[in-house]
PDB file of C-alpha atoms in Angstrom:
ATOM      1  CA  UNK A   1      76.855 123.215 130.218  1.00 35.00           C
ATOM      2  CA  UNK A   2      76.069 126.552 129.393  1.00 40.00           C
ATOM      3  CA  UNK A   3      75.123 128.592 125.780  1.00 42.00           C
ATOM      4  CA  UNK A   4      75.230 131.988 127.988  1.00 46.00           C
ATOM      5  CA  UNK A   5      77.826 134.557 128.597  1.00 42.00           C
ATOM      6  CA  UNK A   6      77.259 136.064 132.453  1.00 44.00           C
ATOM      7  CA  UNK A   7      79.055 139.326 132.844  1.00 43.00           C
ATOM      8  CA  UNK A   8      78.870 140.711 136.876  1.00 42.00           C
ATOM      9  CA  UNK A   9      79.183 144.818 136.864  1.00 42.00           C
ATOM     10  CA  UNK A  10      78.762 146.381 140.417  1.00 38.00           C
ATOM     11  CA  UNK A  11      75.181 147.243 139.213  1.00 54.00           C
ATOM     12  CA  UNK A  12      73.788 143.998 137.689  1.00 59.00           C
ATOM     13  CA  UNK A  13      74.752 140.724 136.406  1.00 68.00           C
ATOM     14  CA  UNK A  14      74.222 140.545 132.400  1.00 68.00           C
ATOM     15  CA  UNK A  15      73.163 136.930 130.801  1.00 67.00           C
ATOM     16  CA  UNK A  16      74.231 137.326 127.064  1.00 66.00           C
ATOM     17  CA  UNK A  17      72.341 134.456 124.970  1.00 64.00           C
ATOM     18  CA  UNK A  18      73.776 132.993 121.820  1.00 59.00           C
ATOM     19  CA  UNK A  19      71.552 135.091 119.312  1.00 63.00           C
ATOM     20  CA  UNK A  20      72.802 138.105 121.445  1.00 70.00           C
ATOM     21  CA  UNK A  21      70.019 138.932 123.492  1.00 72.00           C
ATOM     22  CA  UNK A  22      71.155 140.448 126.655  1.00 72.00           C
ATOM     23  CA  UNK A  23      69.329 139.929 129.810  1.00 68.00           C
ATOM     24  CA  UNK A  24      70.348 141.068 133.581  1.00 67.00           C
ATOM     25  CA  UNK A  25      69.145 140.645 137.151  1.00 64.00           C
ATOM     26  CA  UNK A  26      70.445 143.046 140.413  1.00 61.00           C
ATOM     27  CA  UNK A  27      69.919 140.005 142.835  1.00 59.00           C
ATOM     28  CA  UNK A  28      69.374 136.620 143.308  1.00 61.00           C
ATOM     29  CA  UNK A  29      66.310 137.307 144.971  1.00 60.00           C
ATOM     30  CA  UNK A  30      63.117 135.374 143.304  1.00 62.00           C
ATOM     31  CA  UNK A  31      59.178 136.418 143.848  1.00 63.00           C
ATOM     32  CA  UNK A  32      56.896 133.350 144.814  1.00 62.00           C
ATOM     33  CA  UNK A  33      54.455 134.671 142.379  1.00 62.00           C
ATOM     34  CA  UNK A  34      52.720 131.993 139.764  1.00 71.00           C
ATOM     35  CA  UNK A  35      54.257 133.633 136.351  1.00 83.00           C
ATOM     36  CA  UNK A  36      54.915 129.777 134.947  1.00 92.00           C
ATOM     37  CA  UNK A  37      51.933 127.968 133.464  1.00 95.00           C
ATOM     38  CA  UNK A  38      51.167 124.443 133.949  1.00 97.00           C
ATOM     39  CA  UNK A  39      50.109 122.636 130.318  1.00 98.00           C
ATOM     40  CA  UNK A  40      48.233 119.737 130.804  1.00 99.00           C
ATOM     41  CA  UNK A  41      50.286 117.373 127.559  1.00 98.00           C
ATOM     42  CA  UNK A  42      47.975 114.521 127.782  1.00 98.00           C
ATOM     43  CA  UNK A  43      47.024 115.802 124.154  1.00 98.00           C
ATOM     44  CA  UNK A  44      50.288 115.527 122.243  1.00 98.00           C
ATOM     45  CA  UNK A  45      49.097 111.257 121.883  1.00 98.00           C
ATOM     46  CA  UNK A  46      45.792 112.059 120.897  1.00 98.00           C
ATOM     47  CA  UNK A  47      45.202 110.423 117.177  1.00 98.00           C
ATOM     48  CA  UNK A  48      43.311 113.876 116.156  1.00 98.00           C
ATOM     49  CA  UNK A  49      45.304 116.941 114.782  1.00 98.00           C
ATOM     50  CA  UNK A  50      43.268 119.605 116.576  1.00 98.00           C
ATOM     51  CA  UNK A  51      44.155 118.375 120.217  1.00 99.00           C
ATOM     52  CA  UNK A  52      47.792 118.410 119.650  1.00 99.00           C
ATOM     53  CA  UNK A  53      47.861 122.078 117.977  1.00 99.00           C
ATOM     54  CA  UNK A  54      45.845 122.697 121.150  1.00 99.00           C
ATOM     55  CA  UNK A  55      48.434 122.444 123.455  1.00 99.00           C
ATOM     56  CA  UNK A  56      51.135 123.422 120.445  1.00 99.00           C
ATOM     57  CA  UNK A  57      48.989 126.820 120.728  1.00 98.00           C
ATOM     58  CA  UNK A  58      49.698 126.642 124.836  1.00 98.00           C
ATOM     59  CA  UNK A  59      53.254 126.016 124.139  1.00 98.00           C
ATOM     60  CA  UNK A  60      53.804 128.564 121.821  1.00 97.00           C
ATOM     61  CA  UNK A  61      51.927 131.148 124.233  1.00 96.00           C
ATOM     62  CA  UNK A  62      54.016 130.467 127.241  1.00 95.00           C
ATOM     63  CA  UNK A  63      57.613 130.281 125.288  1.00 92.00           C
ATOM     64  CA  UNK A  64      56.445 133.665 124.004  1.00 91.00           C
ATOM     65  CA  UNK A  65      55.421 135.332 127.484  1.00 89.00           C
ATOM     66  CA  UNK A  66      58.028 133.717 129.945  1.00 87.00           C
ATOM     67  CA  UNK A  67      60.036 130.802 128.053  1.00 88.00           C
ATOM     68  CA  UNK A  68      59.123 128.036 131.044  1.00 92.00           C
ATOM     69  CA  UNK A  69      56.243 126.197 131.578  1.00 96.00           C
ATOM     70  CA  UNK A  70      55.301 122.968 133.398  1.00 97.00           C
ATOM     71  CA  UNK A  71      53.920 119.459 131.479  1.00 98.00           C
ATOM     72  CA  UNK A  72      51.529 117.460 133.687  1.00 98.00           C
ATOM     73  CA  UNK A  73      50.118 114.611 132.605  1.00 98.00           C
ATOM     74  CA  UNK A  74      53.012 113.794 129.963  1.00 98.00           C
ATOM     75  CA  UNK A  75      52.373 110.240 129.661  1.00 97.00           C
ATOM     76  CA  UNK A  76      55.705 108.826 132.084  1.00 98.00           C
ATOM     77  CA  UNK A  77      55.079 106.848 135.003  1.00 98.00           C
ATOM     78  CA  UNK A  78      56.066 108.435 138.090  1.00 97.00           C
ATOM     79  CA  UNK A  79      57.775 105.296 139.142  1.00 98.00           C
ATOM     80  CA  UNK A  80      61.012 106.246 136.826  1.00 98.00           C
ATOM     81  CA  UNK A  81      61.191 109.592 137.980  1.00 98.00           C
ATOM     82  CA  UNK A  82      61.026 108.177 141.807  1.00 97.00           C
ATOM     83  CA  UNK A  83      64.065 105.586 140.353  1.00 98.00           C
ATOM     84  CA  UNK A  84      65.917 108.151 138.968  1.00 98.00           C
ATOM     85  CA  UNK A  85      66.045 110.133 141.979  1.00 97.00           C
ATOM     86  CA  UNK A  86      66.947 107.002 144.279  1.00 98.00           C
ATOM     87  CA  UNK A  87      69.514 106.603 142.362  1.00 98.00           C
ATOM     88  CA  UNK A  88      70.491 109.870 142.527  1.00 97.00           C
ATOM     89  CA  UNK A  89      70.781 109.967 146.724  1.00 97.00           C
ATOM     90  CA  UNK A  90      73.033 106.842 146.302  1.00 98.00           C
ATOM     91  CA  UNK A  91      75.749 108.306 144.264  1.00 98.00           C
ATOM     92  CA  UNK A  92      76.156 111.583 145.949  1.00 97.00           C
ATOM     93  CA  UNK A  93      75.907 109.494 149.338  1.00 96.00           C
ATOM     94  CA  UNK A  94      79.457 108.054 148.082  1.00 97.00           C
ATOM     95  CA  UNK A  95      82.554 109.394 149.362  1.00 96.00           C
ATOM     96  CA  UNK A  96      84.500 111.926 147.082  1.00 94.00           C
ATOM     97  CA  UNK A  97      86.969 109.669 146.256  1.00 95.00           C
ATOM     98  CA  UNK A  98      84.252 106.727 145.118  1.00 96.00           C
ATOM     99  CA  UNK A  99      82.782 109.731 142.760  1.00 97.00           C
ATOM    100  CA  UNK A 100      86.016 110.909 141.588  1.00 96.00           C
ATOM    101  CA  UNK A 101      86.755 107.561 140.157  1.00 97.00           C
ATOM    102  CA  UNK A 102      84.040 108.421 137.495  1.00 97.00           C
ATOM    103  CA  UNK A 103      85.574 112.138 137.314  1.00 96.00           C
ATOM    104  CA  UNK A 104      84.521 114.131 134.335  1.00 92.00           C
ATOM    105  CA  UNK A 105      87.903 114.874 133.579  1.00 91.00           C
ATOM    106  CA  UNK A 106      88.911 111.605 132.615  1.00 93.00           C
ATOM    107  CA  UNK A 107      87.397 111.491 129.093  1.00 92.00           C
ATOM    108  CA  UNK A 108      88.188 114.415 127.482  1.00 87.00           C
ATOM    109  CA  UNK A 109      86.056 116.383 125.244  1.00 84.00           C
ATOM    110  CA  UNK A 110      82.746 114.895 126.379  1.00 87.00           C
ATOM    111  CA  UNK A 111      80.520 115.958 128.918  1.00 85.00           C
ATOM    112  CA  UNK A 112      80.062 112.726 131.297  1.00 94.00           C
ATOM    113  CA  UNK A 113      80.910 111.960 134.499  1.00 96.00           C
ATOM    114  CA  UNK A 114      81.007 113.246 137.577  1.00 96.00           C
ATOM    115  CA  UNK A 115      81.437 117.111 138.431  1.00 92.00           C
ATOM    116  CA  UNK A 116      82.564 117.829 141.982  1.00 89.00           C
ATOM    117  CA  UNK A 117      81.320 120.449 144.014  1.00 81.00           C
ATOM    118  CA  UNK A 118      82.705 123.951 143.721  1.00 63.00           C
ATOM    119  CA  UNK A 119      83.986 123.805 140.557  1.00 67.00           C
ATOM    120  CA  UNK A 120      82.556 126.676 138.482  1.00 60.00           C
ATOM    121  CA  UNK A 121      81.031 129.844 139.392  1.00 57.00           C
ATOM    122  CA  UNK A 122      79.743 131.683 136.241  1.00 62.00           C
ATOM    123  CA  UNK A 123      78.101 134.746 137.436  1.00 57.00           C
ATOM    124  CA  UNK A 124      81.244 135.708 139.460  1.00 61.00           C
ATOM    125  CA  UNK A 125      79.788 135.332 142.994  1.00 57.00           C
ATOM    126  CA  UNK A 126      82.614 135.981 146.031  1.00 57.00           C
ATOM    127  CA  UNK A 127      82.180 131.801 146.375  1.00 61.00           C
ATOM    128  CA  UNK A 128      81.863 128.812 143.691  1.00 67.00           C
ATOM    129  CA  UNK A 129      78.601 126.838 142.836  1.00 73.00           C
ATOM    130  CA  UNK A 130      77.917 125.022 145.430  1.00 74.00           C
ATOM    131  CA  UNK A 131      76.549 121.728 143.642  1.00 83.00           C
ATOM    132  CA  UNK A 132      77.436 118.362 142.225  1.00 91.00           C
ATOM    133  CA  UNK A 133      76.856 116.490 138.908  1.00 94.00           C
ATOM    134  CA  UNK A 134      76.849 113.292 137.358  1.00 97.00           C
ATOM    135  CA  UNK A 135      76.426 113.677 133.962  1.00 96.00           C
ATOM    136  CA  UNK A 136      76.016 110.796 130.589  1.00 97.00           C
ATOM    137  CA  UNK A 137      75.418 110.465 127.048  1.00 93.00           C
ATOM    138  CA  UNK A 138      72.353 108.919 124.897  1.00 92.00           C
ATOM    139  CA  UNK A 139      73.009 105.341 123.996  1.00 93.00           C
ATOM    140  CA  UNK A 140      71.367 103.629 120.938  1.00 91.00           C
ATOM    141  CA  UNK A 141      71.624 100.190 122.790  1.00 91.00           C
ATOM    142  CA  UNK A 142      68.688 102.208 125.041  1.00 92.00           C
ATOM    143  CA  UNK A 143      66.680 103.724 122.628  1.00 90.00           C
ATOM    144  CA  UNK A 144      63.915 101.151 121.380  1.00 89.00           C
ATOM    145  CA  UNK A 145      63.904 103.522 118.235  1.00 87.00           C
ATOM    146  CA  UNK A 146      67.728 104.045 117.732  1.00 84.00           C
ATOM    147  CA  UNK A 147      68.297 103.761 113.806  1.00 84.00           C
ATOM    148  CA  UNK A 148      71.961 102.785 111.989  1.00 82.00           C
ATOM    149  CA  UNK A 149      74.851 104.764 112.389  1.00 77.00           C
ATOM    150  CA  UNK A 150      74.329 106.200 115.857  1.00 83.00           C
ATOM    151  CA  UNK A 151      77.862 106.593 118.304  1.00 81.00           C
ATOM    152  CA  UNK A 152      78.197 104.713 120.708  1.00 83.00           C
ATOM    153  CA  UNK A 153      77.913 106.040 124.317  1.00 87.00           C
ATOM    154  CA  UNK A 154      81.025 107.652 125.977  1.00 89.00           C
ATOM    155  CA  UNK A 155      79.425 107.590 129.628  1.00 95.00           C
ATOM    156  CA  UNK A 156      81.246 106.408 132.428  1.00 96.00           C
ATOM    157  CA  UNK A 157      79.990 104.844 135.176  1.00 97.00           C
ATOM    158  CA  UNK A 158      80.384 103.653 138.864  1.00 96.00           C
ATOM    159  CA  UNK A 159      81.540 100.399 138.953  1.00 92.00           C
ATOM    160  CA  UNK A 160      80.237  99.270 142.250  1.00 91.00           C
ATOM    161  CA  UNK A 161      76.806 100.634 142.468  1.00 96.00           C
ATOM    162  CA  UNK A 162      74.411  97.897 141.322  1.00 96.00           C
ATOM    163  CA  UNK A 163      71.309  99.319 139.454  1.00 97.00           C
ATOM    164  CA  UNK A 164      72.709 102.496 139.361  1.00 98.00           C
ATOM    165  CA  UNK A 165      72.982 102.851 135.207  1.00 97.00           C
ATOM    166  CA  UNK A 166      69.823 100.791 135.054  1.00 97.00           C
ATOM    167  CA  UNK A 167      67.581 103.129 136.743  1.00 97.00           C
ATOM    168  CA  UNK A 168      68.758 106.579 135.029  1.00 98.00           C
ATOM    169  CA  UNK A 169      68.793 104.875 131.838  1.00 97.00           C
ATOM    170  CA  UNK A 170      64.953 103.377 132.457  1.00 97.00           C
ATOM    171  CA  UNK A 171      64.212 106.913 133.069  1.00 98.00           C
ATOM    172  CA  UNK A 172      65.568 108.381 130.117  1.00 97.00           C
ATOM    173  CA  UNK A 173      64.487 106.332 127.829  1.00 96.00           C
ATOM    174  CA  UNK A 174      60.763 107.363 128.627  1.00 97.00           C
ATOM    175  CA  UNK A 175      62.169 110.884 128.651  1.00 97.00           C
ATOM    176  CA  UNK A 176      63.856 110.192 124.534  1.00 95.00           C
ATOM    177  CA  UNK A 177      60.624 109.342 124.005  1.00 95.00           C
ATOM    178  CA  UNK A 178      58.300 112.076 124.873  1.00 97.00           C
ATOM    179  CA  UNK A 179      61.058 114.756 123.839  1.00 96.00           C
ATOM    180  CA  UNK A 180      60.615 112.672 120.369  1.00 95.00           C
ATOM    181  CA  UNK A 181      56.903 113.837 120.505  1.00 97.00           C
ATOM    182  CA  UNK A 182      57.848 117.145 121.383  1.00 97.00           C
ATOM    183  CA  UNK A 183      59.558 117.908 118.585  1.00 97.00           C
ATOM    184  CA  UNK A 184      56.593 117.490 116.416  1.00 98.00           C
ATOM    185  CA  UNK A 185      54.188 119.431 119.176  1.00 98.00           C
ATOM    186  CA  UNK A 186      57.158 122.449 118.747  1.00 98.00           C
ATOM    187  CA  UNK A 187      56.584 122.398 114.691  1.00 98.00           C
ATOM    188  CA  UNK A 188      53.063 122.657 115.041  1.00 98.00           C
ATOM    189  CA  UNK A 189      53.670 125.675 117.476  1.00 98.00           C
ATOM    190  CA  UNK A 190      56.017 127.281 115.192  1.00 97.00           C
ATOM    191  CA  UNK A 191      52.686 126.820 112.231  1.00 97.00           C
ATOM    192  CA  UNK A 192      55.684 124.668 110.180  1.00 98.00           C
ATOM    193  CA  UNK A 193      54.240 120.436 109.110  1.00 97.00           C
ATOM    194  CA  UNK A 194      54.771 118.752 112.409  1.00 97.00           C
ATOM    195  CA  UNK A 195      57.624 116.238 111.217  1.00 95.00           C
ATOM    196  CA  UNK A 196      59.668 119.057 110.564  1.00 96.00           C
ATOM    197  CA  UNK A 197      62.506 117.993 113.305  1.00 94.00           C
ATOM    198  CA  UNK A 198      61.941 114.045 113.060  1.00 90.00           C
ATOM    199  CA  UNK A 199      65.524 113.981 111.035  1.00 88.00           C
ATOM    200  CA  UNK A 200      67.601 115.667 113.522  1.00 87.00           C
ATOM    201  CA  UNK A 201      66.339 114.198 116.452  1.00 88.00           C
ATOM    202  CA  UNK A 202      66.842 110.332 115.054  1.00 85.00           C
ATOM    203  CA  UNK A 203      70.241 110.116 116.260  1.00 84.00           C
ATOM    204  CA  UNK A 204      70.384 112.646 119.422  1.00 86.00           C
ATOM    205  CA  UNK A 205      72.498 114.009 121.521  1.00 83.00           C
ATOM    206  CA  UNK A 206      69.771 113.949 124.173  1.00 88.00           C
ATOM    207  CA  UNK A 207      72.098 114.268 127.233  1.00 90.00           C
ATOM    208  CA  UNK A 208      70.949 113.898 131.128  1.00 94.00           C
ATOM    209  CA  UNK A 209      72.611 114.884 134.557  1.00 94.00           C
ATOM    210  CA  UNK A 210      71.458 114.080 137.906  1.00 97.00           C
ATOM    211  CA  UNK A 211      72.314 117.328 140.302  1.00 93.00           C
ATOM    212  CA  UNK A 212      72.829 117.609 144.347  1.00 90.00           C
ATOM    213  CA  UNK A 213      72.391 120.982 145.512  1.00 86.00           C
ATOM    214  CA  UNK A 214      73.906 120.958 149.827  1.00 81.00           C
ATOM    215  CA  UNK A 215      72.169 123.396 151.550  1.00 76.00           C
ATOM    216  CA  UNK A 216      73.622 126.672 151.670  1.00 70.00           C
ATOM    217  CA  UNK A 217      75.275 128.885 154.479  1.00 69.00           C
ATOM    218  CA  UNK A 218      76.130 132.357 152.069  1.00 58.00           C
ATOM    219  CA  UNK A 219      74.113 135.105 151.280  1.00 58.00           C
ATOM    220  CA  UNK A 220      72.032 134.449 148.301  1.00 61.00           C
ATOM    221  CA  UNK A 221      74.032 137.587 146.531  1.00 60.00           C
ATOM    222  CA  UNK A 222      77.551 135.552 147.286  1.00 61.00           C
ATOM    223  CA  UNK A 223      76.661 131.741 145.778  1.00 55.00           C
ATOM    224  CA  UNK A 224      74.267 129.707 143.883  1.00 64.00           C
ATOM    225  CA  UNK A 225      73.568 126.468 143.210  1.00 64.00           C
ATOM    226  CA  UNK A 226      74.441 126.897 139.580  1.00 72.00           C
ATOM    227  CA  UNK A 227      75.214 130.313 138.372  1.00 68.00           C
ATOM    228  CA  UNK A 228      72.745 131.798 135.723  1.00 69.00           C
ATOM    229  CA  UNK A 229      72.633 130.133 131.894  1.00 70.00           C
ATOM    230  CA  UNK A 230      70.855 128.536 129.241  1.00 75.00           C
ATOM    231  CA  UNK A 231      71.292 125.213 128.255  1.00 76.00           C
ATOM    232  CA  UNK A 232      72.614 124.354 124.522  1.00 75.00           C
ATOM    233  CA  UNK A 233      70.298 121.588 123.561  1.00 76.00           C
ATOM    234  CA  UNK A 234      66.753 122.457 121.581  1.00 84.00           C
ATOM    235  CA  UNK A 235      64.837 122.048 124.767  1.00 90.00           C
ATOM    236  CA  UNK A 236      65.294 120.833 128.399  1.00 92.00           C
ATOM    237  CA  UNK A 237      63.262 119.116 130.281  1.00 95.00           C
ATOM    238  CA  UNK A 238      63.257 119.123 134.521  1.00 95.00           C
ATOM    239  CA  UNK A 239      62.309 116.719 136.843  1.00 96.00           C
ATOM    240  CA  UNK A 240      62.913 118.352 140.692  1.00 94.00           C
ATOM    241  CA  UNK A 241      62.383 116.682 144.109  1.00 92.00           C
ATOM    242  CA  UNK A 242      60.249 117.853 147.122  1.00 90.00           C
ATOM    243  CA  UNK A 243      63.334 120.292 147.531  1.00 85.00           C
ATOM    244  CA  UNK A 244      62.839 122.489 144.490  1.00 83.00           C
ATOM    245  CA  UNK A 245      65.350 125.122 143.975  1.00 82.00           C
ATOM    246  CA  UNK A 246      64.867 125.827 140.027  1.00 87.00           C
ATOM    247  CA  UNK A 247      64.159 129.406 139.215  1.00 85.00           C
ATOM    248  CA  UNK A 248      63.831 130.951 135.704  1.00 86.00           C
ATOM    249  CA  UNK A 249      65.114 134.764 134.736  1.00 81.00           C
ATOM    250  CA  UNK A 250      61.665 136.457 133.419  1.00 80.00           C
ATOM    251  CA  UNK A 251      61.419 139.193 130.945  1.00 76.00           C
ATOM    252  CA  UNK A 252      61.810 141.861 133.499  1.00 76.00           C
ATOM    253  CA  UNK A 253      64.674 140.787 135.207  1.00 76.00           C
ATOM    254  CA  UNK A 254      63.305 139.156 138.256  1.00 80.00           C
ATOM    255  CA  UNK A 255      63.718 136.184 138.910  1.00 83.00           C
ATOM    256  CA  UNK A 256      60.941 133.563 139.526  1.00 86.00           C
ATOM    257  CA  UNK A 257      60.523 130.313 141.876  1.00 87.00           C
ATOM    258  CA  UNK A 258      59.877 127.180 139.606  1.00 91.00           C
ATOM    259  CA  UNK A 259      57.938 125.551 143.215  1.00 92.00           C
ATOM    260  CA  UNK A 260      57.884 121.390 142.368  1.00 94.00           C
ATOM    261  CA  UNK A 261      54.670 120.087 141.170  1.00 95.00           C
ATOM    262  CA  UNK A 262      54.523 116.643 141.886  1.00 94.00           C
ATOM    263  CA  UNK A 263      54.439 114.553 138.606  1.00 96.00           C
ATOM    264  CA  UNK A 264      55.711 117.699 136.368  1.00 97.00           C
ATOM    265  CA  UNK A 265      58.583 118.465 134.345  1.00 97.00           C
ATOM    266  CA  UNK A 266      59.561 121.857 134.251  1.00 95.00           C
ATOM    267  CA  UNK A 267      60.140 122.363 130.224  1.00 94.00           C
ATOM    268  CA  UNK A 268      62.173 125.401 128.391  1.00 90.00           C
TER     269      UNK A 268
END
């Protein structure tokens, strides 16, 4: 789901933001160079107010300079990540028609489900996306801290793939969690008391996707994985494999490798 307009001119691609800040890129080519800094968020739980405007001031820095930077040491077990993932392999091991059964298309006007491969390209490359998606919706009945009021969920899920709703939702429930604490790291970065947000993040729409990216055959210049955009949520956090693939635009136009570190999540 994108918040970014992509228009493709024989010179450049332009990526028009929401507040109307127009970026654009000549290729898909990205540099290997280090331009994304790693924040060490062991911090944002610390009891004293000086460590967590520490690394507020480190946030702030590197959403300035770049608008990406990794969290290490965030507090989540690896072992839901690792779940997640497994889970992951299993569904897009499933024949198309097993995924299509869970086909996004069948509840309209929400964004769950399953996406199938080749169905958008939104920088206007000569082929689609080539990637796949299952997508789902926060649910208070998995969110220890869910208050009154809250929808419920209007995810859809496989019906014969035991564990498989278990282990994404095990992973994003420690992921509801330290976006929570987040929110209150981002106040302190924007110098505003840091339980501005708390209200709006109390019922959430705090969305997650699982993605398969095949490996590709076309020029770089002819398909992506997923074409060029920002997401439409206040932040989003990344969790990649031993593949990688994630690359960010950077100020100049170029754009950059986001190369996995094991344990991180790539933040923006």
């Amino acid at each position: 789901m994108a918040s970014a307009m992509t228009t493709t001119t024989r010179e450049a691609t332009t990526v028009t933001l929401q507040n109307g800040d127009v970026f654009s890129f000549e290729s898909n080519q990205a540099t290997e160079l280090d331009l994304i800094p790693t924040i060490d968020a062991s911090r944002i739980w610390s009891e004293k107010l000086e460590d967590r405007q520490a690394v507020a001031n480190e946030i702030r820095t590197a959403s300035r300079d770049i608008g990406f930077f990794y969290l290490t040491n965030h507090g989540i077990d690896e072992k839901y990540a690792e779940g997640a993932l497994t889970q992951a392999k299993r569904f897009f091991a499933l024949p198309e028609e097993k995924k299509m059964e869970v086909f996004t298309g069948l509840v309209p006007n929400e964004y769950v489900g399953y996406h199938p491969m080749k169905c958008y390209n939104r920088n206007g490359w000569k082929h689609q996306d080539l990637s796949e998606a299952f997508n789902w919706a926060y649910d208070p009945g998995e969110d220890p801290d869910a208050v009154e009021g809250c929808e419920p969920s209007a995810s859809i899920w496989p019906s014969d793939l035991p564990g498989f709703r278990e282990g994404l939702y095990a992973y994003h429930t420690q992921l509801l969690r330290l976006a929570r604490r987040l929110t209150r790291i981002f106040a302190l970065a924007l110098q505003l008391p840091e339980n501005s947000f708390g209200e709006y993040v109390r019922k959430p729409e705090a969305g997650m996707r699982i993605l398969h990216y095949p490996e590709q055959t076309h020029s770089i210049d002819d398909q992506n994985g997923i074409g060029a955009h920002t997401d439409v949520e206040c932040f989003t956090m990344v969790t990649q494999d031993e593949a990688g693939g994630l690359e960010v635009l950077s100020k100049s136009g170029t754009w950059v490798k986001a190369k996995p570190i094991p344990g991180s999540l790539v933040s923006y």
